[in-house]
PDB file of C-alpha atoms in Angstrom:
ATOM      1  CA  LEU A  14      84.413  72.099 124.282  1.00 88.00           C
ATOM      2  CA  LYS A  15      86.516  73.989 121.771  1.00 87.00           C
ATOM      3  CA  PHE A  16      88.264  77.243 122.741  1.00 85.00           C
ATOM      4  CA  SER A  17      89.268  79.755 120.033  1.00 81.00           C
ATOM      5  CA  SER A  18      90.875  83.105 120.729  1.00 79.00           C
ATOM      6  CA  SER A  19      91.598  85.997 118.445  1.00 75.00           C
ATOM      7  CA  GLY A  20      95.318  85.482 117.986  1.00 72.00           C
ATOM      8  CA  ARG A  21      97.771  84.056 120.494  1.00 74.00           C
ATOM      9  CA  GLU A  22     100.851  85.043 122.454  1.00 72.00           C
ATOM     10  CA  ASP A  23     103.844  83.309 123.930  1.00 72.00           C
ATOM     11  CA  VAL A  24     103.361  81.904 127.415  1.00 75.00           C
ATOM     12  CA  ASP A  25     105.511  84.696 128.907  1.00 79.00           C
ATOM     13  CA  VAL A  26     103.520  87.577 127.357  1.00 86.00           C
ATOM     14  CA  ARG A  27     100.776  89.291 129.343  1.00 85.00           C
ATOM     15  CA  CYS A  28      97.586  90.391 127.579  1.00 82.00           C
ATOM     16  CA  LEU A  29      96.432  93.590 129.290  1.00 84.00           C
ATOM     17  CA  GLY A  30      94.021  96.356 128.331  1.00 80.00           C
ATOM     18  CA  VAL A  31      90.488  95.213 127.576  1.00 79.00           C
ATOM     19  CA  GLY A  32      91.693  91.671 126.924  1.00 80.00           C
ATOM     20  CA  ARG A  33      91.517  89.201 124.068  1.00 81.00           C
ATOM     21  CA  PRO A  34      88.261  88.253 122.327  1.00 84.00           C
ATOM     22  CA  PHE A  35      87.467  84.527 122.390  1.00 86.00           C
ATOM     23  CA  VAL A  36      84.710  81.996 121.811  1.00 88.00           C
ATOM     24  CA  ILE A  37      83.977  78.665 123.445  1.00 88.00           C
ATOM     25  CA  GLU A  38      82.007  76.112 121.464  1.00 87.00           C
ATOM     26  CA  PHE A  39      80.298  73.445 123.537  1.00 87.00           C
ATOM     27  CA  ILE A  40      80.172  70.066 121.799  1.00 90.00           C
ATOM     28  CA  ASN A  41      77.017  68.039 122.563  1.00 91.00           C
ATOM     29  CA  PRO A  42      75.867  70.218 125.488  1.00 88.00           C
ATOM     30  CA  ARG A  43      73.166  68.998 127.883  1.00 88.00           C
ATOM     31  CA  HIS A  44      71.550  72.449 127.970  1.00 83.00           C
ATOM     32  CA  THR A  45      71.288  74.450 124.762  1.00 83.00           C
ATOM     33  CA  LEU A  46      69.412  77.535 125.903  1.00 87.00           C
ATOM     34  CA  LEU A  47      70.896  79.919 128.433  1.00 88.00           C
ATOM     35  CA  THR A  48      69.534  83.307 129.407  1.00 91.00           C
ATOM     36  CA  GLN A  49      71.812  86.337 129.583  1.00 90.00           C
ATOM     37  CA  THR A  50      71.256  86.283 133.358  1.00 92.00           C
ATOM     38  CA  GLN A  51      72.611  82.713 133.559  1.00 92.00           C
ATOM     39  CA  VAL A  52      75.598  83.723 131.441  1.00 92.00           C
ATOM     40  CA  ALA A  53      76.219  86.717 133.744  1.00 92.00           C
ATOM     41  CA  VAL A  54      76.180  84.384 136.773  1.00 95.00           C
ATOM     42  CA  LEU A  55      78.734  82.162 135.019  1.00 92.00           C
ATOM     43  CA  GLN A  56      80.930  85.183 134.283  1.00 93.00           C
ATOM     44  CA  CYS A  57      80.814  86.231 137.959  1.00 95.00           C
ATOM     45  CA  ALA A  58      81.675  82.694 139.083  1.00 96.00           C
ATOM     46  CA  VAL A  59      84.762  82.636 136.837  1.00 95.00           C
ATOM     47  CA  ASN A  60      85.863  86.128 137.887  1.00 95.00           C
ATOM     48  CA  GLU A  61      85.506  85.297 141.589  1.00 96.00           C
ATOM     49  CA  SER A  62      87.415  82.017 141.253  1.00 97.00           C
ATOM     50  CA  THR A  63      90.754  83.543 140.187  1.00 93.00           C
ATOM     51  CA  HIS A  64      92.724  86.782 140.032  1.00 90.00           C
ATOM     52  CA  LEU A  65      94.730  85.624 137.002  1.00 86.00           C
ATOM     53  CA  VAL A  66      92.073  86.306 134.369  1.00 85.00           C
ATOM     54  CA  LYS A  67      88.837  88.268 134.152  1.00 89.00           C
ATOM     55  CA  LEU A  68      85.915  87.843 131.753  1.00 90.00           C
ATOM     56  CA  ARG A  69      84.009  90.785 130.279  1.00 88.00           C
ATOM     57  CA  HIS A  70      80.903  90.859 128.099  1.00 90.00           C
ATOM     58  CA  LEU A  71      80.361  87.091 128.251  1.00 91.00           C
ATOM     59  CA  GLN A  72      77.401  86.229 126.007  1.00 90.00           C
ATOM     60  CA  ILE A  73      75.918  83.766 123.549  1.00 89.00           C
ATOM     61  CA  VAL A  74      76.941  84.539 119.949  1.00 86.00           C
ATOM     62  CA  ASP A  75      75.805  83.295 116.539  1.00 84.00           C
ATOM     63  CA  LYS A  76      77.951  81.497 113.965  1.00 81.00           C
ATOM     64  CA  LYS A  77      78.074  84.715 111.898  1.00 80.00           C
ATOM     65  CA  ASP A  78      79.602  86.478 114.916  1.00 79.00           C
ATOM     66  CA  VAL A  79      82.328  83.828 115.103  1.00 80.00           C
ATOM     67  CA  LYS A  80      83.021  84.439 111.410  1.00 77.00           C
ATOM     68  CA  ASN A  81      83.438  88.170 112.200  1.00 74.00           C
ATOM     69  CA  LEU A  82      85.939  87.286 114.922  1.00 76.00           C
ATOM     70  CA  LYS A  83      88.034  85.157 112.554  1.00 73.00           C
ATOM     71  CA  GLU A  84      87.931  87.755 109.755  1.00 69.00           C
ATOM     72  CA  GLY A  85      89.082  90.427 112.213  1.00 64.00           C
ATOM     73  CA  GLU A  86      92.240  88.480 113.053  1.00 65.00           C
ATOM     74  CA  GLU A  87      94.053  89.590 109.893  1.00 68.00           C
ATOM     75  CA  GLU A  88      92.761  93.157 109.916  1.00 72.00           C
ATOM     76  CA  LYS A  89      93.266  94.115 113.550  1.00 84.00           C
ATOM     77  CA  THR A  90      96.176  95.968 115.065  1.00 89.00           C
ATOM     78  CA  LYS A  91      97.840  95.260 118.381  1.00 91.00           C
ATOM     79  CA  THR A  92      99.627  97.599 120.752  1.00 94.00           C
ATOM     80  CA  TYR A  93     102.617  96.357 122.743  1.00 95.00           C
ATOM     81  CA  CYS A  94     104.991  97.558 125.435  1.00 97.00           C
ATOM     82  CA  ALA A  95     108.407  95.864 125.392  1.00 97.00           C
ATOM     83  CA  LEU A  96     111.211  96.209 127.904  1.00 98.00           C
ATOM     84  CA  CYS A  97     114.414  96.054 125.861  1.00 97.00           C
ATOM     85  CA  LEU A  98     118.012  95.511 126.909  1.00 97.00           C
ATOM     86  CA  SER A  99     121.315  96.324 125.290  1.00 95.00           C
ATOM     87  CA  THR A 100     124.071  94.792 127.424  1.00 92.00           C
ATOM     88  CA  GLN A 101     126.690  96.974 125.730  1.00 93.00           C
ATOM     89  CA  GLY A 102     124.557 100.085 126.194  1.00 93.00           C
ATOM     90  CA  TYR A 103     123.076 102.352 123.557  1.00 92.00           C
ATOM     91  CA  ASN A 104     123.232 105.959 122.463  1.00 90.00           C
ATOM     92  CA  THR A 105     120.038 107.867 123.250  1.00 88.00           C
ATOM     93  CA  ALA A 106     120.313 109.477 119.811  1.00 90.00           C
ATOM     94  CA  ALA A 107     119.809 105.977 118.410  1.00 88.00           C
ATOM     95  CA  LEU A 108     116.410 105.882 120.082  1.00 91.00           C
ATOM     96  CA  ASP A 109     115.506 109.045 118.173  1.00 92.00           C
ATOM     97  CA  LYS A 110     115.925 106.998 114.975  1.00 90.00           C
ATOM     98  CA  LEU A 111     113.313 104.563 116.269  1.00 92.00           C
ATOM     99  CA  ASN A 112     110.903 107.373 117.131  1.00 93.00           C
ATOM    100  CA  GLU A 113     111.102 108.611 113.538  1.00 92.00           C
ATOM    101  CA  LEU A 114     109.960 105.275 112.105  1.00 93.00           C
ATOM    102  CA  SER A 115     106.357 104.646 111.061  1.00 94.00           C
ATOM    103  CA  GLU A 116     104.525 102.344 108.665  1.00 97.00           C
ATOM    104  CA  VAL A 117     107.577 100.067 108.427  1.00 96.00           C
ATOM    105  CA  SER A 118     107.128  97.055 106.150  1.00 97.00           C
ATOM    106  CA  VAL A 119     108.847  94.062 107.753  1.00 97.00           C
ATOM    107  CA  GLU A 120     109.717  90.733 106.101  1.00 98.00           C
ATOM    108  CA  GLN A 121     109.718  87.939 108.675  1.00 97.00           C
ATOM    109  CA  LYS A 122     110.685  84.328 108.128  1.00 96.00           C
ATOM    110  CA  THR A 123     109.065  81.879 110.524  1.00 93.00           C
ATOM    111  CA  PRO A 124     111.063  82.421 113.736  1.00 93.00           C
ATOM    112  CA  LEU A 125     113.571  79.777 114.762  1.00 93.00           C
ATOM    113  CA  ARG A 126     111.801  79.395 118.121  1.00 90.00           C
ATOM    114  CA  VAL A 127     108.559  78.207 116.449  1.00 89.00           C
ATOM    115  CA  LEU A 128     109.948  76.559 113.326  1.00 90.00           C
ATOM    116  CA  HIS A 129     109.476  73.078 114.838  1.00 90.00           C
ATOM    117  CA  ARG A 130     105.679  73.568 114.865  1.00 89.00           C
ATOM    118  CA  ARG A 131     105.003  75.963 111.971  1.00 89.00           C
ATOM    119  CA  PRO A 132     105.921  75.787 108.294  1.00 92.00           C
ATOM    120  CA  LEU A 133     108.783  77.856 106.952  1.00 93.00           C
ATOM    121  CA  ALA A 134     107.325  80.943 105.316  1.00 94.00           C
ATOM    122  CA  THR A 135     108.137  84.607 104.818  1.00 96.00           C
ATOM    123  CA  ARG A 136     105.406  87.023 105.808  1.00 95.00           C
ATOM    124  CA  THR A 137     105.171  90.765 105.354  1.00 96.00           C
ATOM    125  CA  ARG A 138     103.810  92.694 108.319  1.00 96.00           C
ATOM    126  CA  ILE A 139     103.452  96.414 109.023  1.00 96.00           C
ATOM    127  CA  VAL A 140     104.737  98.150 112.144  1.00 97.00           C
ATOM    128  CA  HIS A 141     102.550 101.253 112.264  1.00 97.00           C
ATOM    129  CA  THR A 142     104.137 103.220 115.115  1.00 96.00           C
ATOM    130  CA  ILE A 143     107.204 102.995 117.341  1.00 97.00           C
ATOM    131  CA  THR A 144     108.006 105.052 120.431  1.00 97.00           C
ATOM    132  CA  ALA A 145     111.199 104.415 122.413  1.00 96.00           C
ATOM    133  CA  VAL A 146     111.591 105.749 125.962  1.00 97.00           C
ATOM    134  CA  PRO A 147     114.995 105.514 127.687  1.00 96.00           C
ATOM    135  CA  ILE A 148     115.154 104.082 131.215  1.00 96.00           C
ATOM    136  CA  ASP A 149     118.907 103.952 131.857  1.00 95.00           C
ATOM    137  CA  LEU A 150     122.107 103.238 129.896  1.00 94.00           C
ATOM    138  CA  HIS A 151     121.075  99.653 129.117  1.00 96.00           C
ATOM    139  CA  TYR A 152     117.268  99.495 129.257  1.00 97.00           C
ATOM    140  CA  PHE A 153     114.532 101.250 127.337  1.00 97.00           C
ATOM    141  CA  LYS A 154     110.830 100.779 126.810  1.00 97.00           C
ATOM    142  CA  LEU A 155     109.400 100.361 123.366  1.00 97.00           C
ATOM    143  CA  TYR A 156     105.759 101.062 122.523  1.00 97.00           C
ATOM    144  CA  LEU A 157     104.620  99.540 119.225  1.00 97.00           C
ATOM    145  CA  THR A 158     101.421  99.373 117.219  1.00 96.00           C
ATOM    146  CA  THR A 159     101.595  96.611 114.618  1.00 95.00           C
ATOM    147  CA  GLN A 160      99.582  94.553 112.214  1.00 93.00           C
ATOM    148  CA  ALA A 161      98.337  91.336 113.772  1.00 87.00           C
ATOM    149  CA  GLY A 162     100.732  88.452 113.308  1.00 88.00           C
ATOM    150  CA  THR A 163     103.925  90.484 113.657  1.00 93.00           C
ATOM    151  CA  TYR A 164     106.598  88.637 115.620  1.00 94.00           C
ATOM    152  CA  ILE A 165     107.630  91.382 118.052  1.00 95.00           C
ATOM    153  CA  LYS A 166     110.576  89.630 119.714  1.00 95.00           C
ATOM    154  CA  GLU A 167     112.139  88.929 116.314  1.00 96.00           C
ATOM    155  CA  PHE A 168     111.465  92.484 115.126  1.00 96.00           C
ATOM    156  CA  ILE A 169     113.510  93.683 118.089  1.00 96.00           C
ATOM    157  CA  HIS A 170     116.504  91.299 118.057  1.00 95.00           C
ATOM    158  CA  GLY A 171     116.452  90.273 114.372  1.00 95.00           C
ATOM    159  CA  ASP A 172     116.327  86.473 114.796  1.00 95.00           C
ATOM    160  CA  LEU A 173     119.792  86.049 113.276  1.00 94.00           C
ATOM    161  CA  GLY A 174     118.852  88.178 110.275  1.00 94.00           C
ATOM    162  CA  ARG A 175     115.553  86.374 109.602  1.00 96.00           C
ATOM    163  CA  THR A 176     113.528  89.568 110.235  1.00 96.00           C
ATOM    164  CA  ASN A 177     114.307  92.584 108.055  1.00 97.00           C
ATOM    165  CA  PRO A 178     114.461  95.353 108.916  1.00 96.00           C
ATOM    166  CA  ASN A 179     114.866  94.871 112.657  1.00 96.00           C
ATOM    167  CA  LEU A 180     115.614  97.280 115.481  1.00 95.00           C
ATOM    168  CA  ARG A 181     119.049  95.801 116.129  1.00 94.00           C
ATOM    169  CA  GLN A 182     120.024  96.926 112.623  1.00 94.00           C
ATOM    170  CA  VAL A 183     118.422 100.345 113.021  1.00 92.00           C
ATOM    171  CA  ILE A 184     120.244 101.353 116.204  1.00 93.00           C
ATOM    172  CA  GLY A 185     123.404  99.328 115.587  1.00 92.00           C
ATOM    173  CA  VAL A 186     123.672  97.408 118.886  1.00 94.00           C
ATOM    174  CA  ASP A 187     122.671  93.945 120.062  1.00 94.00           C
ATOM    175  CA  LEU A 188     119.210  93.988 121.597  1.00 95.00           C
ATOM    176  CA  ASP A 189     117.183  91.552 123.618  1.00 95.00           C
ATOM    177  CA  ILE A 190     113.689  91.675 124.997  1.00 95.00           C
ATOM    178  CA  VAL A 191     113.196  91.228 128.741  1.00 96.00           C
ATOM    179  CA  ALA A 192     109.399  91.543 128.983  1.00 96.00           C
ATOM    180  CA  LEU A 193     106.502  91.964 126.566  1.00 95.00           C
ATOM    181  CA  ASP A 194     102.932  93.062 127.232  1.00 94.00           C
ATOM    182  CA  VAL A 195     100.026  93.265 124.820  1.00 91.00           C
ATOM    183  CA  GLU A 196      98.368  96.516 125.835  1.00 92.00           C
ATOM    184  CA  ASN A 197      95.495  96.399 123.369  1.00 88.00           C
ATOM    185  CA  VAL A 198      93.936  94.149 120.735  1.00 85.00           C
ATOM    186  CA  ALA A 199      92.052  96.545 118.431  1.00 84.00           C
ATOM    187  CA  LEU A 200      89.095  94.353 117.591  1.00 79.00           C
ATOM    188  CA  ASP A 201      85.665  95.617 118.580  1.00 74.00           C
ATOM    189  CA  TRP A 202      84.193  92.205 119.372  1.00 74.00           C
ATOM    190  CA  PRO A 203      81.979  90.929 120.912  1.00 75.00           C
ATOM    191  CA  PRO A 204      79.237  93.506 121.248  1.00 72.00           C
ATOM    192  CA  LYS A 205      79.208  95.203 124.648  1.00 77.00           C
ATOM    193  CA  CYS A 206      76.597  93.933 127.067  1.00 75.00           C
ATOM    194  CA  SER A 207      75.480  95.133 130.474  1.00 67.00           C
ATOM    195  CA  GLU A 208      77.441  93.525 133.292  1.00 57.00           C
TER     196      GLU A 208
END
């Protein structure tokens, strides 16, 4: 079988919200016709077998539907929550600067952490909204809505100047990211089905 998801995340990033759209293509299957009832039974079996992932709206889709999934990858937006750390501390007024930002055009070179498996390129991505919420003198939460394909970790810490602008530059202190969650993948796919 071949598994394809709409986008991907690092192994340490949780995908929350309504989840991530995906397709599974079966190569040379023994059975080619399944009813929606059989698919629903399969979905229940997967959901009962683990608490780590849950399936929703499992269904048979056409090739044209898969094309819609792939086309949506570049157009969709994603919403994140990041727990950020400044070991030297930060001024809460600096967070106000972040809250004023919107529709930020970001130039990102392929991050150093993935350069061994991806070609060197510079990509422009849009960060649509940013909301920073202080936790204490060193930690704050960052809520972001971005264009798909934005490297969030690098947007926060700068990747040694390979992402411009970056939040480290904006607030003037070293930043690191402790945890990152995808809260929503804004892609209305697949069609909803009764569960």
